[in-house]
Amino acid sequence: QVQLVESGGGLVQAGGSLRLSCAASGRTFSTYTMGWFRQAPGKERDFVASIRSSTGITLYADSVKGRFTISNDNAKNTVYLQMNSLKPEDTATYYCAYRVRAYGAYDSWGQGTQVTVSS
């Protein structure tokens, strides 16, 4: 079992920046995929970004391309989400997720961190 702990959420004005972190612990593997998802009130959970540890290949939702950057530190089993040029529509609870496989469902989820962007 892998435990994920997110941090870095908060309140920011539109146009501002935040950096989220997600640390994995427990039965971690050297090769993994970690991703970020978000869920706004009354809406479904949506994919934001992901990164594959072995290749560094990243994927982004169209809505965040050019504004958000996902990165990881393999030595620390930590993934980051740098969010720039934030918009009110980025307001959501952000969740970190972890899987061993390159594709498919995620195996573990964090508890979420709230990001609120004021206009």
Short mmCIF file of N, CA and C in Angstrom, two decimals:
data_model
loop_
_atom_site.label_atom_id
_atom_site.label_comp_id
_atom_site.label_asym_id
_atom_site.label_seq_id
_atom_site.Cartn_x
_atom_site.Cartn_y
_atom_site.Cartn_z
N GLN A 1 0.84 -1.19 0.00
CA GLN A 1 0.00 0.00 0.00
C GLN A 1 0.88 1.25 0.00
N VAL A 2 0.50 2.20 -0.84
CA VAL A 2 1.23 3.46 -0.93
C VAL A 2 0.39 4.57 -0.30
N GLN A 3 1.00 5.36 0.53
CA GLN A 3 0.34 6.51 1.13
C GLN A 3 0.81 7.78 0.43
N LEU A 4 -0.14 8.66 0.17
CA LEU A 4 0.16 9.92 -0.51
C LEU A 4 -0.30 11.08 0.35
N VAL A 5 0.56 12.07 0.50
CA VAL A 5 0.22 13.25 1.28
C VAL A 5 0.49 14.49 0.44
N GLU A 6 -0.59 15.23 0.16
CA GLU A 6 -0.47 16.47 -0.61
C GLU A 6 -0.28 17.66 0.31
N SER A 7 0.34 18.69 -0.23
CA SER A 7 0.49 19.95 0.50
C SER A 7 0.66 21.08 -0.51
N GLY A 8 0.50 22.31 -0.01
CA GLY A 8 0.76 23.47 -0.87
C GLY A 8 -0.47 24.20 -1.36
N GLY A 9 -1.65 23.69 -1.05
CA GLY A 9 -2.86 24.38 -1.48
C GLY A 9 -3.05 25.67 -0.70
N GLY A 10 -4.03 26.47 -1.14
CA GLY A 10 -4.32 27.71 -0.44
C GLY A 10 -5.16 28.64 -1.26
N LEU A 11 -5.22 29.88 -0.82
CA LEU A 11 -6.00 30.93 -1.49
C LEU A 11 -5.04 31.86 -2.22
N VAL A 12 -5.34 32.13 -3.48
CA VAL A 12 -4.48 33.00 -4.28
C VAL A 12 -5.37 33.82 -5.21
N GLN A 13 -4.89 35.00 -5.57
CA GLN A 13 -5.63 35.83 -6.51
C GLN A 13 -5.40 35.35 -7.94
N ALA A 14 -6.35 35.66 -8.79
CA ALA A 14 -6.21 35.31 -10.20
C ALA A 14 -4.91 35.90 -10.76
N GLY A 15 -4.22 35.08 -11.55
CA GLY A 15 -2.94 35.48 -12.09
C GLY A 15 -1.77 35.05 -11.23
N GLY A 16 -2.04 34.59 -10.03
CA GLY A 16 -1.00 34.18 -9.12
C GLY A 16 -0.53 32.76 -9.36
N SER A 17 0.33 32.30 -8.45
CA SER A 17 0.93 30.97 -8.59
C SER A 17 0.86 30.20 -7.27
N LEU A 18 0.84 28.90 -7.40
CA LEU A 18 0.93 27.99 -6.26
C LEU A 18 1.73 26.77 -6.71
N ARG A 19 2.37 26.13 -5.74
CA ARG A 19 3.09 24.89 -6.02
C ARG A 19 2.59 23.81 -5.09
N LEU A 20 2.03 22.77 -5.65
CA LEU A 20 1.56 21.63 -4.87
C LEU A 20 2.64 20.56 -4.82
N SER A 21 2.68 19.86 -3.71
CA SER A 21 3.61 18.74 -3.55
C SER A 21 2.83 17.51 -3.13
N CYS A 22 3.33 16.35 -3.51
CA CYS A 22 2.73 15.08 -3.11
C CYS A 22 3.85 14.09 -2.82
N ALA A 23 3.93 13.67 -1.58
CA ALA A 23 4.96 12.73 -1.17
C ALA A 23 4.37 11.33 -1.02
N ALA A 24 5.03 10.36 -1.64
CA ALA A 24 4.60 8.97 -1.57
C ALA A 24 5.46 8.21 -0.57
N SER A 25 4.81 7.36 0.21
CA SER A 25 5.53 6.52 1.17
C SER A 25 4.89 5.15 1.22
N GLY A 26 5.56 4.22 1.90
CA GLY A 26 5.03 2.87 1.99
C GLY A 26 5.66 1.99 0.93
N ARG A 27 4.86 1.13 0.30
CA ARG A 27 5.37 0.18 -0.69
C ARG A 27 5.52 0.84 -2.06
N THR A 28 6.48 1.76 -2.13
CA THR A 28 6.71 2.45 -3.39
C THR A 28 7.66 1.66 -4.28
N PHE A 29 7.63 1.97 -5.57
CA PHE A 29 8.48 1.32 -6.55
C PHE A 29 9.35 2.37 -7.22
N SER A 30 10.42 1.93 -7.82
CA SER A 30 11.32 2.87 -8.47
C SER A 30 10.72 3.41 -9.77
N THR A 31 9.85 2.66 -10.37
CA THR A 31 9.18 3.08 -11.60
C THR A 31 7.69 3.21 -11.33
N TYR A 32 7.15 4.38 -11.63
CA TYR A 32 5.76 4.64 -11.30
C TYR A 32 5.22 5.78 -12.17
N THR A 33 3.95 5.94 -12.13
CA THR A 33 3.29 7.11 -12.72
C THR A 33 2.56 7.84 -11.60
N MET A 34 2.76 9.12 -11.53
CA MET A 34 2.02 9.93 -10.55
C MET A 34 1.26 11.01 -11.30
N GLY A 35 0.08 11.27 -10.82
CA GLY A 35 -0.76 12.24 -11.50
C GLY A 35 -1.47 13.16 -10.54
N TRP A 36 -1.98 14.23 -11.10
CA TRP A 36 -2.80 15.19 -10.37
C TRP A 36 -4.18 15.23 -11.02
N PHE A 37 -5.20 15.23 -10.18
CA PHE A 37 -6.58 15.38 -10.60
C PHE A 37 -7.18 16.51 -9.78
N ARG A 38 -8.32 17.01 -10.23
CA ARG A 38 -9.01 18.04 -9.45
C ARG A 38 -10.51 17.85 -9.55
N GLN A 39 -11.18 18.29 -8.50
CA GLN A 39 -12.63 18.18 -8.45
C GLN A 39 -13.22 19.45 -7.86
N ALA A 40 -14.01 20.12 -8.65
CA ALA A 40 -14.73 21.31 -8.19
C ALA A 40 -16.07 20.89 -7.62
N PRO A 41 -16.66 21.69 -6.75
CA PRO A 41 -17.95 21.34 -6.14
C PRO A 41 -19.00 21.05 -7.21
N GLY A 42 -19.68 19.92 -7.07
CA GLY A 42 -20.74 19.56 -7.99
C GLY A 42 -20.28 19.03 -9.32
N LYS A 43 -18.98 18.84 -9.48
CA LYS A 43 -18.44 18.36 -10.75
C LYS A 43 -17.66 17.06 -10.54
N GLU A 44 -17.39 16.39 -11.66
CA GLU A 44 -16.62 15.16 -11.59
C GLU A 44 -15.14 15.46 -11.40
N ARG A 45 -14.41 14.44 -10.97
CA ARG A 45 -12.97 14.57 -10.83
C ARG A 45 -12.33 14.50 -12.21
N ASP A 46 -11.51 15.48 -12.51
CA ASP A 46 -10.89 15.58 -13.83
C ASP A 46 -9.38 15.42 -13.76
N PHE A 47 -8.83 14.85 -14.80
CA PHE A 47 -7.39 14.72 -14.94
C PHE A 47 -6.75 16.08 -15.16
N VAL A 48 -5.60 16.31 -14.52
CA VAL A 48 -4.87 17.57 -14.69
C VAL A 48 -3.52 17.31 -15.39
N ALA A 49 -2.72 16.42 -14.81
CA ALA A 49 -1.39 16.16 -15.36
C ALA A 49 -0.85 14.86 -14.78
N SER A 50 0.12 14.27 -15.49
CA SER A 50 0.77 13.07 -14.99
C SER A 50 2.22 13.04 -15.47
N ILE A 51 3.03 12.24 -14.77
CA ILE A 51 4.43 12.08 -15.14
C ILE A 51 4.85 10.64 -14.88
N ARG A 52 5.64 10.10 -15.81
CA ARG A 52 6.17 8.76 -15.68
C ARG A 52 7.60 8.87 -15.16
N SER A 53 7.90 8.20 -14.05
CA SER A 53 9.19 8.40 -13.38
C SER A 53 10.37 7.96 -14.23
N SER A 54 10.23 6.88 -14.98
CA SER A 54 11.36 6.32 -15.72
C SER A 54 11.72 7.14 -16.97
N THR A 55 10.74 7.76 -17.58
CA THR A 55 10.99 8.47 -18.84
C THR A 55 10.86 9.98 -18.71
N GLY A 56 10.18 10.43 -17.68
CA GLY A 56 9.91 11.86 -17.54
C GLY A 56 8.82 12.36 -18.46
N ILE A 57 8.16 11.44 -19.16
CA ILE A 57 7.09 11.83 -20.07
C ILE A 57 5.92 12.41 -19.27
N THR A 58 5.44 13.55 -19.72
CA THR A 58 4.34 14.23 -19.04
C THR A 58 3.13 14.34 -19.94
N LEU A 59 1.97 14.40 -19.32
CA LEU A 59 0.70 14.61 -20.01
C LEU A 59 -0.04 15.72 -19.27
N TYR A 60 -0.77 16.52 -20.04
CA TYR A 60 -1.52 17.62 -19.44
C TYR A 60 -2.92 17.69 -20.03
N ALA A 61 -3.86 18.11 -19.21
CA ALA A 61 -5.18 18.46 -19.72
C ALA A 61 -5.05 19.74 -20.54
N ASP A 62 -5.86 19.86 -21.58
CA ASP A 62 -5.79 21.05 -22.43
C ASP A 62 -5.99 22.33 -21.63
N SER A 63 -6.81 22.27 -20.62
CA SER A 63 -7.16 23.46 -19.84
C SER A 63 -5.99 24.03 -19.05
N VAL A 64 -4.94 23.24 -18.85
CA VAL A 64 -3.81 23.72 -18.03
C VAL A 64 -2.51 23.80 -18.82
N LYS A 65 -2.50 23.35 -20.06
CA LYS A 65 -1.28 23.38 -20.85
C LYS A 65 -0.74 24.81 -20.96
N GLY A 66 0.57 24.93 -20.74
CA GLY A 66 1.21 26.23 -20.80
C GLY A 66 1.16 27.01 -19.51
N ARG A 67 0.36 26.56 -18.55
CA ARG A 67 0.25 27.24 -17.26
C ARG A 67 0.75 26.37 -16.10
N PHE A 68 0.51 25.08 -16.19
CA PHE A 68 0.91 24.16 -15.12
C PHE A 68 2.09 23.31 -15.59
N THR A 69 2.95 22.97 -14.64
CA THR A 69 4.08 22.09 -14.93
C THR A 69 4.19 21.03 -13.85
N ILE A 70 4.21 19.78 -14.27
CA ILE A 70 4.39 18.67 -13.33
C ILE A 70 5.85 18.23 -13.38
N SER A 71 6.39 17.92 -12.22
CA SER A 71 7.77 17.43 -12.15
C SER A 71 7.87 16.47 -10.98
N ASN A 72 8.99 15.75 -10.92
CA ASN A 72 9.13 14.81 -9.82
C ASN A 72 10.57 14.73 -9.35
N ASP A 73 10.72 14.25 -8.13
CA ASP A 73 12.02 13.99 -7.53
C ASP A 73 12.02 12.52 -7.13
N ASN A 74 12.66 11.69 -7.94
CA ASN A 74 12.61 10.24 -7.70
C ASN A 74 13.22 9.87 -6.36
N ALA A 75 14.26 10.57 -5.97
CA ALA A 75 14.93 10.25 -4.70
C ALA A 75 14.00 10.47 -3.52
N LYS A 76 13.09 11.41 -3.67
CA LYS A 76 12.17 11.74 -2.57
C LYS A 76 10.78 11.14 -2.78
N ASN A 77 10.58 10.43 -3.91
CA ASN A 77 9.24 9.90 -4.22
C ASN A 77 8.18 10.99 -4.12
N THR A 78 8.51 12.13 -4.67
CA THR A 78 7.64 13.30 -4.57
C THR A 78 7.37 13.86 -5.96
N VAL A 79 6.14 14.27 -6.16
CA VAL A 79 5.75 14.92 -7.40
C VAL A 79 5.25 16.32 -7.07
N TYR A 80 5.50 17.24 -7.99
CA TYR A 80 5.13 18.64 -7.79
C TYR A 80 4.21 19.10 -8.93
N LEU A 81 3.39 20.07 -8.63
CA LEU A 81 2.58 20.70 -9.66
C LEU A 81 2.74 22.21 -9.49
N GLN A 82 3.49 22.82 -10.38
CA GLN A 82 3.65 24.26 -10.38
C GLN A 82 2.52 24.85 -11.19
N MET A 83 1.74 25.70 -10.56
CA MET A 83 0.57 26.28 -11.20
C MET A 83 0.75 27.79 -11.31
N ASN A 84 0.84 28.26 -12.53
CA ASN A 84 1.01 29.69 -12.81
C ASN A 84 -0.22 30.23 -13.53
N SER A 85 -0.33 31.54 -13.55
CA SER A 85 -1.44 32.21 -14.23
C SER A 85 -2.77 31.59 -13.84
N LEU A 86 -2.96 31.43 -12.55
CA LEU A 86 -4.17 30.77 -12.06
C LEU A 86 -5.42 31.57 -12.37
N LYS A 87 -6.49 30.83 -12.64
CA LYS A 87 -7.78 31.42 -12.97
C LYS A 87 -8.82 30.96 -11.94
N PRO A 88 -9.89 31.72 -11.77
CA PRO A 88 -10.94 31.28 -10.84
C PRO A 88 -11.46 29.88 -11.16
N GLU A 89 -11.49 29.52 -12.42
CA GLU A 89 -11.97 28.18 -12.78
C GLU A 89 -11.01 27.06 -12.41
N ASP A 90 -9.83 27.40 -11.92
CA ASP A 90 -8.91 26.40 -11.39
C ASP A 90 -9.24 26.02 -9.95
N THR A 91 -10.18 26.73 -9.35
CA THR A 91 -10.59 26.44 -7.99
C THR A 91 -11.14 25.03 -7.88
N ALA A 92 -10.57 24.24 -6.99
CA ALA A 92 -10.97 22.84 -6.83
C ALA A 92 -10.16 22.21 -5.71
N THR A 93 -10.57 21.00 -5.36
CA THR A 93 -9.72 20.17 -4.52
C THR A 93 -8.82 19.37 -5.44
N TYR A 94 -7.52 19.44 -5.19
CA TYR A 94 -6.55 18.76 -6.03
C TYR A 94 -6.08 17.48 -5.34
N TYR A 95 -6.11 16.39 -6.11
CA TYR A 95 -5.75 15.09 -5.58
C TYR A 95 -4.54 14.54 -6.32
N CYS A 96 -3.66 13.92 -5.56
CA CYS A 96 -2.51 13.22 -6.10
C CYS A 96 -2.87 11.74 -6.23
N ALA A 97 -2.33 11.09 -7.27
CA ALA A 97 -2.60 9.68 -7.48
C ALA A 97 -1.33 8.96 -7.92
N TYR A 98 -1.30 7.66 -7.67
CA TYR A 98 -0.07 6.87 -7.89
C TYR A 98 -0.46 5.52 -8.49
N ARG A 99 0.33 5.08 -9.48
CA ARG A 99 0.17 3.72 -9.98
C ARG A 99 1.53 3.21 -10.43
N VAL A 100 1.69 1.93 -10.41
CA VAL A 100 2.95 1.32 -10.83
C VAL A 100 3.01 1.19 -12.35
N ARG A 101 1.87 0.84 -12.95
CA ARG A 101 1.83 0.63 -14.41
C ARG A 101 1.92 1.97 -15.15
N ALA A 102 2.32 1.89 -16.38
CA ALA A 102 2.40 3.09 -17.21
C ALA A 102 1.02 3.60 -17.59
N TYR A 103 0.05 2.65 -17.67
CA TYR A 103 -1.30 3.02 -18.07
C TYR A 103 -2.31 2.34 -17.16
N GLY A 104 -3.54 2.78 -17.24
CA GLY A 104 -4.59 2.15 -16.47
C GLY A 104 -4.99 2.93 -15.25
N ALA A 105 -5.76 2.28 -14.40
CA ALA A 105 -6.29 2.94 -13.21
C ALA A 105 -5.19 3.22 -12.20
N TYR A 106 -5.40 4.27 -11.43
CA TYR A 106 -4.47 4.57 -10.36
C TYR A 106 -4.78 3.71 -9.14
N ASP A 107 -3.72 3.33 -8.44
CA ASP A 107 -3.87 2.41 -7.32
C ASP A 107 -4.08 3.11 -5.99
N SER A 108 -3.50 4.28 -5.83
CA SER A 108 -3.56 4.99 -4.56
C SER A 108 -3.89 6.45 -4.79
N TRP A 109 -4.60 7.04 -3.82
CA TRP A 109 -5.01 8.44 -3.89
C TRP A 109 -4.69 9.16 -2.60
N GLY A 110 -4.37 10.44 -2.72
CA GLY A 110 -4.20 11.27 -1.54
C GLY A 110 -5.54 11.79 -1.05
N GLN A 111 -5.48 12.55 0.05
CA GLN A 111 -6.71 13.05 0.67
C GLN A 111 -7.18 14.36 0.05
N GLY A 112 -6.32 14.99 -0.74
CA GLY A 112 -6.69 16.21 -1.43
C GLY A 112 -6.22 17.46 -0.72
N THR A 113 -5.99 18.50 -1.50
CA THR A 113 -5.64 19.81 -0.97
C THR A 113 -6.44 20.87 -1.72
N GLN A 114 -6.97 21.83 -1.00
CA GLN A 114 -7.86 22.82 -1.59
C GLN A 114 -7.08 23.96 -2.22
N VAL A 115 -7.46 24.30 -3.44
CA VAL A 115 -6.92 25.46 -4.14
C VAL A 115 -8.09 26.38 -4.46
N THR A 116 -8.01 27.61 -4.00
CA THR A 116 -9.05 28.59 -4.26
C THR A 116 -8.44 29.82 -4.93
N VAL A 117 -8.96 30.16 -6.10
CA VAL A 117 -8.46 31.30 -6.85
C VAL A 117 -9.55 32.38 -6.87
N SER A 118 -9.25 33.50 -6.31
CA SER A 118 -10.22 34.60 -6.25
C SER A 118 -10.05 35.52 -7.46
N SER A 119 -11.17 36.10 -7.87
CA SER A 119 -11.14 36.99 -9.05
C SER A 119 -10.89 38.43 -8.67
#
